[in-house]
Short mmCIF file of C-alpha atoms in Angstrom, two decimals:
data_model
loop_
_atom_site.label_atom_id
_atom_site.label_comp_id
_atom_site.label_asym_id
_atom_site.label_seq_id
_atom_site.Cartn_x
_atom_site.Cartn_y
_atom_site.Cartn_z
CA UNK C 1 -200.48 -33.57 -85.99
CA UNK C 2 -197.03 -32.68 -84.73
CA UNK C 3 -196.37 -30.19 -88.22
CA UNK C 4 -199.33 -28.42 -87.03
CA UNK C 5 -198.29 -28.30 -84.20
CA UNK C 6 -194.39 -27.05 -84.33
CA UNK C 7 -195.82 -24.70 -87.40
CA UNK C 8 -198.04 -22.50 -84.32
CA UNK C 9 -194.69 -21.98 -82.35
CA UNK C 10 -192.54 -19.32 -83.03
CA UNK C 11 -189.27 -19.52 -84.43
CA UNK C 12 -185.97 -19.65 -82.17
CA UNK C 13 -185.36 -16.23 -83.68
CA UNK C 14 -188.45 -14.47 -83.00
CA UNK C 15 -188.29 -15.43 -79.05
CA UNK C 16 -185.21 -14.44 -78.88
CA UNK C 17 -185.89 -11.11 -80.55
CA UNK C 18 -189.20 -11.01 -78.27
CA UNK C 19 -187.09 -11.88 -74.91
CA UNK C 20 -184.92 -8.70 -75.88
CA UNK C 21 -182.01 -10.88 -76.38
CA UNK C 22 -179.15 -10.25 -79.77
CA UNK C 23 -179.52 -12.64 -82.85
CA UNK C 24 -177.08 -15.07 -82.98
CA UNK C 25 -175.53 -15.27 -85.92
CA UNK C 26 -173.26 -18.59 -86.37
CA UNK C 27 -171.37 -18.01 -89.44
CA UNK C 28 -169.49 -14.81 -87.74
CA UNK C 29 -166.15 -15.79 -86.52
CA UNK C 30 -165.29 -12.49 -85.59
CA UNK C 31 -162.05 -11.51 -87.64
CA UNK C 32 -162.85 -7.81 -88.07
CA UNK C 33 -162.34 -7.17 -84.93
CA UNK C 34 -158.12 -7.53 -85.71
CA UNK C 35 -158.91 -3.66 -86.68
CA UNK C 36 -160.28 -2.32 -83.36
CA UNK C 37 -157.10 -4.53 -81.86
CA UNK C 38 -154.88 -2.37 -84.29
CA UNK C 39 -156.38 0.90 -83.45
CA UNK C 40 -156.25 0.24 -79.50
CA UNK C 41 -152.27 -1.11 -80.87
CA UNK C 42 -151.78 2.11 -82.49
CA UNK C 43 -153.47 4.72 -80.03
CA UNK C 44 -150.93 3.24 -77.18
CA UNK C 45 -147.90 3.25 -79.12
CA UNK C 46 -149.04 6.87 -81.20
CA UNK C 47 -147.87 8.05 -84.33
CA UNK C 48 -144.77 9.46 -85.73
CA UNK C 49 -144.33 12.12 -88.60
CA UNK C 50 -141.16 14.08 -90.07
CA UNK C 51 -141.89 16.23 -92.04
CA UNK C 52 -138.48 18.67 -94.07
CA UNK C 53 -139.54 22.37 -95.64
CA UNK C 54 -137.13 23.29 -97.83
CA UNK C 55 -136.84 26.64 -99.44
CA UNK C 56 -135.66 30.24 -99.60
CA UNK C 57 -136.07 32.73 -96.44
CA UNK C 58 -139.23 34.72 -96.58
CA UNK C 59 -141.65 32.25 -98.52
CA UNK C 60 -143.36 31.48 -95.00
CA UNK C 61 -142.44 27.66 -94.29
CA UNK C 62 -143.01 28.39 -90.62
CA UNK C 63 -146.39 29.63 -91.09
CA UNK C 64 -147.27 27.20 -93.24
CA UNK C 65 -146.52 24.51 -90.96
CA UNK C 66 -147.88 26.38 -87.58
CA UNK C 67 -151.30 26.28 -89.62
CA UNK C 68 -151.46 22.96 -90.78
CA UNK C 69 -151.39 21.61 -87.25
CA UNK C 70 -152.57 24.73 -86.24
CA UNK C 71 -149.98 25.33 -83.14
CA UNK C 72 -146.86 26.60 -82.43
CA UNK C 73 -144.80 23.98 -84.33
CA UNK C 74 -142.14 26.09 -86.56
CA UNK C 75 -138.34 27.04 -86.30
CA UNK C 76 -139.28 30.22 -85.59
CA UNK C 77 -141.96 30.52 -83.23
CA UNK C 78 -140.10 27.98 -80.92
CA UNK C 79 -137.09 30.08 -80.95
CA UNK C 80 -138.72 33.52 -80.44
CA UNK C 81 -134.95 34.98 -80.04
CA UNK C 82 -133.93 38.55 -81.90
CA UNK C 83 -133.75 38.51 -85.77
CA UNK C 84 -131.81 35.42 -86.76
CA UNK C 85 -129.07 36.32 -89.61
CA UNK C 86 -129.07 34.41 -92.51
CA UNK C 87 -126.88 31.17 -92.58
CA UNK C 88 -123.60 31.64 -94.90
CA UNK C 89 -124.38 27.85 -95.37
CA UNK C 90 -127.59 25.72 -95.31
CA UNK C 91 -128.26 24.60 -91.66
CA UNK C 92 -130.61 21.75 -90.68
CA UNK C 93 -132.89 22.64 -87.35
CA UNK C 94 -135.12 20.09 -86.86
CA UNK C 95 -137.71 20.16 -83.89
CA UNK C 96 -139.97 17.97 -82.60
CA UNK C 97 -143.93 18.37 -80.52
CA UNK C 98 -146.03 15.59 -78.93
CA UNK C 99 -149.40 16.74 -80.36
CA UNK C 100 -152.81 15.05 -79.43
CA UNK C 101 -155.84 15.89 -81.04
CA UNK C 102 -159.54 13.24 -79.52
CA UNK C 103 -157.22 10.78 -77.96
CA UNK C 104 -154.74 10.43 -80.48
CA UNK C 105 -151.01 11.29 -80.03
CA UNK C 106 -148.23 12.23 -82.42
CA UNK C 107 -144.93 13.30 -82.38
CA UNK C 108 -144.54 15.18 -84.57
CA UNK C 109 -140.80 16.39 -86.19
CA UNK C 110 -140.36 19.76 -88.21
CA UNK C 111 -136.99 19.27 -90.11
CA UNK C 112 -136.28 23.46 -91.68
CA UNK C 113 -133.26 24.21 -93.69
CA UNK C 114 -132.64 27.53 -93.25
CA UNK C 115 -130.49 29.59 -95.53
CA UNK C 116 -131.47 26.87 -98.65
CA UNK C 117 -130.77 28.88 -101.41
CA UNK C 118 -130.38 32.65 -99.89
CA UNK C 119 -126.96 32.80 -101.25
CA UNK C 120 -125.47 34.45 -104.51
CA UNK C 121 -123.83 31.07 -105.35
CA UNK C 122 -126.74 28.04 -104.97
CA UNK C 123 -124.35 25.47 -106.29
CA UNK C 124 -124.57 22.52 -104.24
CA UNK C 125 -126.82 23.85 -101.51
CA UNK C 126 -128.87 20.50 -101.90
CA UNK C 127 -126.05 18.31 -100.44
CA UNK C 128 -126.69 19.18 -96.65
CA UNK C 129 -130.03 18.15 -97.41
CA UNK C 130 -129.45 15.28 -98.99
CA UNK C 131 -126.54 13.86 -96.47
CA UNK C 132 -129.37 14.51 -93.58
CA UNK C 133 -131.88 12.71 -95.12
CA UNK C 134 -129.18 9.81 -95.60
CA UNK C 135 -127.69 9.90 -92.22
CA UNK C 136 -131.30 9.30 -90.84
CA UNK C 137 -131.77 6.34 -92.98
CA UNK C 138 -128.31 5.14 -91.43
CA UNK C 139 -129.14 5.51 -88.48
CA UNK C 140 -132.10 3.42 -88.45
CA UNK C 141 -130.16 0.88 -91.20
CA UNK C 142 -127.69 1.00 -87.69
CA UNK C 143 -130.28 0.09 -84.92
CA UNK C 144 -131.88 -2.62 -87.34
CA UNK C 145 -128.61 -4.81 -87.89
CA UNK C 146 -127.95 -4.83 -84.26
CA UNK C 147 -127.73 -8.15 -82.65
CA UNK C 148 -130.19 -7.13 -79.56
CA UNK C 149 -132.25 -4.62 -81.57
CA UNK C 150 -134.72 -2.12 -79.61
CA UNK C 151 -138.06 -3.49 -80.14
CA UNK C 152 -139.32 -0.11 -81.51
CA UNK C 153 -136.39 1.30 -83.61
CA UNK C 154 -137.12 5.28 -82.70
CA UNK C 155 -138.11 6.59 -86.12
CA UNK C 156 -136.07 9.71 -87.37
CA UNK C 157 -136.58 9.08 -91.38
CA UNK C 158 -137.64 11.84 -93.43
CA UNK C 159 -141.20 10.78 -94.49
CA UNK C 160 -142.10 14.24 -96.85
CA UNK C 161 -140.48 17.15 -98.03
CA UNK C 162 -142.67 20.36 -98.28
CA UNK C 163 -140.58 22.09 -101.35
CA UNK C 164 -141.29 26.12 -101.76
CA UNK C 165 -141.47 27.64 -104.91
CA UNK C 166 -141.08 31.26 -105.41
CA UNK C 167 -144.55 32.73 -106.71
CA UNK C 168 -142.89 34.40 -110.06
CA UNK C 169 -145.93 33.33 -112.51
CA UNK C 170 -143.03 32.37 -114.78
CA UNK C 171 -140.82 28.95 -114.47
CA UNK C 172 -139.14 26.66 -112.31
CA UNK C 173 -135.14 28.24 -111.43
CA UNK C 174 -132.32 26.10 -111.91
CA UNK C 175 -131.98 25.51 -108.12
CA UNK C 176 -135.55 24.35 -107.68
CA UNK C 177 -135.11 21.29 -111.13
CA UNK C 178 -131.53 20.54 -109.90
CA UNK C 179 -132.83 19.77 -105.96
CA UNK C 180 -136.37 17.92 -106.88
CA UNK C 181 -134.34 16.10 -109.72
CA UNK C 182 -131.97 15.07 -107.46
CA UNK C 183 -133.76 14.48 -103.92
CA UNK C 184 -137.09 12.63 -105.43
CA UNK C 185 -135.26 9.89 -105.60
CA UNK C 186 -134.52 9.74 -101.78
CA UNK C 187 -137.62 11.09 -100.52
CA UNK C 188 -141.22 11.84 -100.84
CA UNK C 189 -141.36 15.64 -102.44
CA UNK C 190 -144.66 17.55 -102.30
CA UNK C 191 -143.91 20.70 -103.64
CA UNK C 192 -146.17 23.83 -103.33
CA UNK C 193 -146.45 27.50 -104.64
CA UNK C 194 -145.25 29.51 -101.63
CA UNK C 195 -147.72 32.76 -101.00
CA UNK C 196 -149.77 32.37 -103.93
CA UNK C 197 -151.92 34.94 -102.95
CA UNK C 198 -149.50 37.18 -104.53
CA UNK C 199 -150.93 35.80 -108.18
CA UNK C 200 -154.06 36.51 -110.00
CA UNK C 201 -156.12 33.45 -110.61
CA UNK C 202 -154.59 33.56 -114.35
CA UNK C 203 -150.85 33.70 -113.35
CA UNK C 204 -151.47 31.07 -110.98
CA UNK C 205 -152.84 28.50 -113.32
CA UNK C 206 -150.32 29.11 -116.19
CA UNK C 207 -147.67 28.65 -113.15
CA UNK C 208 -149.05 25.38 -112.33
CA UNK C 209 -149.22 24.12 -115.40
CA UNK C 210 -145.48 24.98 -116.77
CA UNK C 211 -144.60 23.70 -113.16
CA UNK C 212 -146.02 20.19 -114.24
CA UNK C 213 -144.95 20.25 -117.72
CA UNK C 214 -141.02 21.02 -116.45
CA UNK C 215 -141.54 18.00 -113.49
CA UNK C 216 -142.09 15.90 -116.27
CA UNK C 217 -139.73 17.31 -118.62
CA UNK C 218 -137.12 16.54 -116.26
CA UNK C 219 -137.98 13.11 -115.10
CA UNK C 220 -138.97 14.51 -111.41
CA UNK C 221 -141.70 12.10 -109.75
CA UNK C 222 -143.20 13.94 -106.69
CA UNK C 223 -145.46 12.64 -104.36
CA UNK C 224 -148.08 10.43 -105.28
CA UNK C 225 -145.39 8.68 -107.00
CA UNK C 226 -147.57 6.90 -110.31
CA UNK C 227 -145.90 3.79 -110.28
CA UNK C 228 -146.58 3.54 -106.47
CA UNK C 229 -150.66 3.31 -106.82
CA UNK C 230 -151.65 0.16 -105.94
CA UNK C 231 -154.93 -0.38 -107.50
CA UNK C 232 -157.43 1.33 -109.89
CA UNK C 233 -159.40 3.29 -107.43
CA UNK C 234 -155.96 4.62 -105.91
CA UNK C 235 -154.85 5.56 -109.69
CA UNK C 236 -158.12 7.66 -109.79
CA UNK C 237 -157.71 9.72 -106.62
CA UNK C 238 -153.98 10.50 -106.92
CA UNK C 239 -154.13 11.09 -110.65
CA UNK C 240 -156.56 14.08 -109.22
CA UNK C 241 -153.85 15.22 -106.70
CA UNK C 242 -151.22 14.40 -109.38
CA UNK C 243 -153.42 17.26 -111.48
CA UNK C 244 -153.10 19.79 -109.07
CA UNK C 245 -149.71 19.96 -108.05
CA UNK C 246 -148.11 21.90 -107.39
CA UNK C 247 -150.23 23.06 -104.15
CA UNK C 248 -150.67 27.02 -104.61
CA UNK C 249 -150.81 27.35 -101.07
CA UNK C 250 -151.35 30.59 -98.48
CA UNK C 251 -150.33 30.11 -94.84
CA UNK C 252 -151.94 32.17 -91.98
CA UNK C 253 -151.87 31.71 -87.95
CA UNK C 254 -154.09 35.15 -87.40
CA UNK C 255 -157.83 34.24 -86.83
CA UNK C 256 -160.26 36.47 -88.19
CA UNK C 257 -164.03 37.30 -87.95
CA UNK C 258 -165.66 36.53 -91.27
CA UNK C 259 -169.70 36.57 -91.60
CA UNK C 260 -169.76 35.41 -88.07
CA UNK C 261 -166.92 32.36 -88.19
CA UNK C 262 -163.85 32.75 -86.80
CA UNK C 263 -161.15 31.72 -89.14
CA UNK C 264 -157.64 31.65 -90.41
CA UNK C 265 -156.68 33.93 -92.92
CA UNK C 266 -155.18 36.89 -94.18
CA UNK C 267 -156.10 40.71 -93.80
CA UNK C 268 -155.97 42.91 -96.49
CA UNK C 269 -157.50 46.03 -98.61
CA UNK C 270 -159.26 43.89 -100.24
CA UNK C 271 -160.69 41.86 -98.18
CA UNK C 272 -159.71 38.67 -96.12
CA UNK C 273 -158.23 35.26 -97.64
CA UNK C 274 -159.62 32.19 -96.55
CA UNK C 275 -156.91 29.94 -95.86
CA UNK C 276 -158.48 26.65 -95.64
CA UNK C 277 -161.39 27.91 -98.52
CA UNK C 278 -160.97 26.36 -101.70
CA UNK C 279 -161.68 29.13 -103.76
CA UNK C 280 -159.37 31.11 -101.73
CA UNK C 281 -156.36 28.94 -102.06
CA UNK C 282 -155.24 25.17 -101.92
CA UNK C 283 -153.85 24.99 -99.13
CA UNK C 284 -157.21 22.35 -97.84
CA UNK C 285 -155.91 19.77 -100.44
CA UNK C 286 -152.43 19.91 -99.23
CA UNK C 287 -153.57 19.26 -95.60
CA UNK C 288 -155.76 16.63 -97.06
CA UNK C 289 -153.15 14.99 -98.87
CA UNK C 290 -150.36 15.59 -95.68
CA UNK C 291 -152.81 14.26 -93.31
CA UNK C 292 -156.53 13.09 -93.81
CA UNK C 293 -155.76 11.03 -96.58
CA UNK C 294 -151.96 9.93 -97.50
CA UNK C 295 -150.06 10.41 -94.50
CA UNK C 296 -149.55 6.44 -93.70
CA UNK C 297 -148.79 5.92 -97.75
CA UNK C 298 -146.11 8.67 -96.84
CA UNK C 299 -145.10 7.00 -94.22
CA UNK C 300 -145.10 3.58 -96.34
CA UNK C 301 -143.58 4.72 -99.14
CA UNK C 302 -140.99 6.51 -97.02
CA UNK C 303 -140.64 2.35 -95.56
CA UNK C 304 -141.03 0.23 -98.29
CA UNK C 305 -139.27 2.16 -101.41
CA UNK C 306 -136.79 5.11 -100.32
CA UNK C 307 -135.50 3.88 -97.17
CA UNK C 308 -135.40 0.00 -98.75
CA UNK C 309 -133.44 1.33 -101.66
CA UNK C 310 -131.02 3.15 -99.35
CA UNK C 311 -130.59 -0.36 -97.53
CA UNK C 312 -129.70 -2.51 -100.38
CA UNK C 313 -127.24 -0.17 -101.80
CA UNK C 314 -124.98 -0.02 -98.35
CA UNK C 315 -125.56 -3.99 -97.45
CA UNK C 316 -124.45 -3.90 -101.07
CA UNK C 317 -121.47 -2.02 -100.52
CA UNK C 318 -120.57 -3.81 -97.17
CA UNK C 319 -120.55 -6.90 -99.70
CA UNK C 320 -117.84 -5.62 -102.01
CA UNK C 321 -115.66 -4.51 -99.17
CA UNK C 322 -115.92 -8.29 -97.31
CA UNK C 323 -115.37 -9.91 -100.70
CA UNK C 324 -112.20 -7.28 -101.76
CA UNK C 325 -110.90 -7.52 -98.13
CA UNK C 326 -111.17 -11.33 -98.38
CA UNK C 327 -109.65 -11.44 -102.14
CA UNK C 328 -112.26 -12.37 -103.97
CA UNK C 329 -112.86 -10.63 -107.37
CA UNK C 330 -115.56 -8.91 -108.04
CA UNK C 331 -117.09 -10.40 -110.63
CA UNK C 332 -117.00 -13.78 -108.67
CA UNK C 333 -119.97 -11.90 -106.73
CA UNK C 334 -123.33 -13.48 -107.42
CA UNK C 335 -125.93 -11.53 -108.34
CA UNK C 336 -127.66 -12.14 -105.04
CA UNK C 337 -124.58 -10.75 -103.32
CA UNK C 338 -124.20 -7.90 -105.28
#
């Protein structure tokens, strides 16, 4: 009978598995591959990344950010010259590298501030800071309202600010509440116990933990930002991060021979510190958090909330002026307007 029959031949599937051929499968459409189109997208155009340090002289932002890319990237080893004297004001060096690393290119900017609070009188040093970290935001505010925009405004907007704090075991100065207080809320602050290598394991966590209690004390959000997570697995992993910071961090470019590996750390009587071991130090989960894992929420965040709320205020502003030079009282503004 023809059942018998068509039940003795194989099915389309198995000949084609048989002939060596794929299985066809005719429910795919194909829409994941939009994300190998984005990553071919993004390899040609590459990545950008500014990224401020802010803090005294001598708490070793320029090593800190020559290991974390691992290369020549600081102030200081670009410059080379004799022993620079310390700024009577802040100053604002910023530098940038094209770094590549399997395929993928960044440029990558390293905005330092040196001669942030080095001074007898602090007052105010924060202002510099905070007009650069405007001006860039201007600048791109600028090249979007032009008629023929670029079709790739260049990107000079200060994604994260690496913030130093002295290792004194004790509590936040005045300087370091008044700047976070007062530059969270134009920029993404991650902000990290400078040389912590210089505290016992004791000091270190009683540090951290006044550090957070004084954050919150004074209303300072640092980066990951809580009411920024967008979902519940997001909550989980930066409530984690949110428990460790600040970073108590130890920056190294010298290589070493430990047990056999080569790695970075520092020499002394003691022994040798591990930079990038955990038990060692933290600086791993900063590097993490700066690059493996958050740098395009940085970046996003940087986009979508500081720059956007920078944006509204001036268009706001330009608003006001039309309607004043034009007559028109204020409070004849909509609410759309203002």
């Amino acid at each position: 009978s023809t059942d018998s029959f068509s039940s003795e031949l194989p099915a389309p599937e198995e000949l084609l598995e048989k002939a060596g051929g794929p299985m066809l499968d005719f429910s795919y459409v194909g829409i994941d591959a939009i994300l190998e189109q984005m990553r071919r997208k993004a390899m040609k155009q590459g990545f950008e990344l500014n990224i401020m340090v802010v803090g005294q002289s001598g708490l070793g932002k320029s090593t800190l950010m020559n290991t974390l890319f691992k290369s020549k990237v600081s102030r200081k080893s670009v410059l080379a010259t004799a022993q620079e004297k310390i700024p009577k004001t802040v100053e604002i060096k910023s530098i940038s590298h094209d770094i590549e690393e399997k395929g993928v290119r960044m440029k990558l900017t390293v905005i330092d501030t040196p001669g942030f609070g080095d001074q007898i009188n602090n007052e105010n040093c924060w202002q510099p800071i905070m007009k650069f970290i405007n001006d860039q935001y201007e600048a791109y505010l600028q090249e979007e309202i032009n008629i023929n925009r670029k079709k790739r405004i260049p990107d000079s907007r200060v994604h994260c600010c690496i913030y130093f704090i002295p290792p004194t075991g004790h509590c936040l100065r005045p300087l370091d509440v008044e700047f976070m207080r007062r530059l969270s809320k134009v920029v993404n602050i991650v902000p990290v116990i400078a040389k912590a290598d210089t505290l016992t394991l004791e000091e270190r966590d009683f540090f951290k933990k006044k550090i957070r209690e004084e954050l919150r004390a004074n209303g300072i959000d640092v980066y990951p930002q809580k009411e920024f997570d967008e979902d519940a697995e997001d909550r989980m992993i930066n409530e984690k991060i949110r428990e460790m910071i600040p970073f108590a961090v130890v920056g190294s470019d010298q290589e070493y021979q430990v047990n056999g590996r080569r790695l970075l750390g520092r020499k002394t009587k003691w022994g040798t510190i591990e930079v990038e071991n955990i038990a060692h130090c933290e600086f791993a989960y900063l590097r993490d958090l700066l690059i493996r894992t958050h740098m395009q929420n940085i970046k996003d965040i940087t986009s979508s909330i500081h720059y956007e709320m920078y944006r509204v205020r001036r268009l706001n502003e330009n608003n006001t002026m039309v309607a004043h030079a034009n007559g028109i009282p204020e409070h004849h503004l909509t609410a759309h307007e203002m």
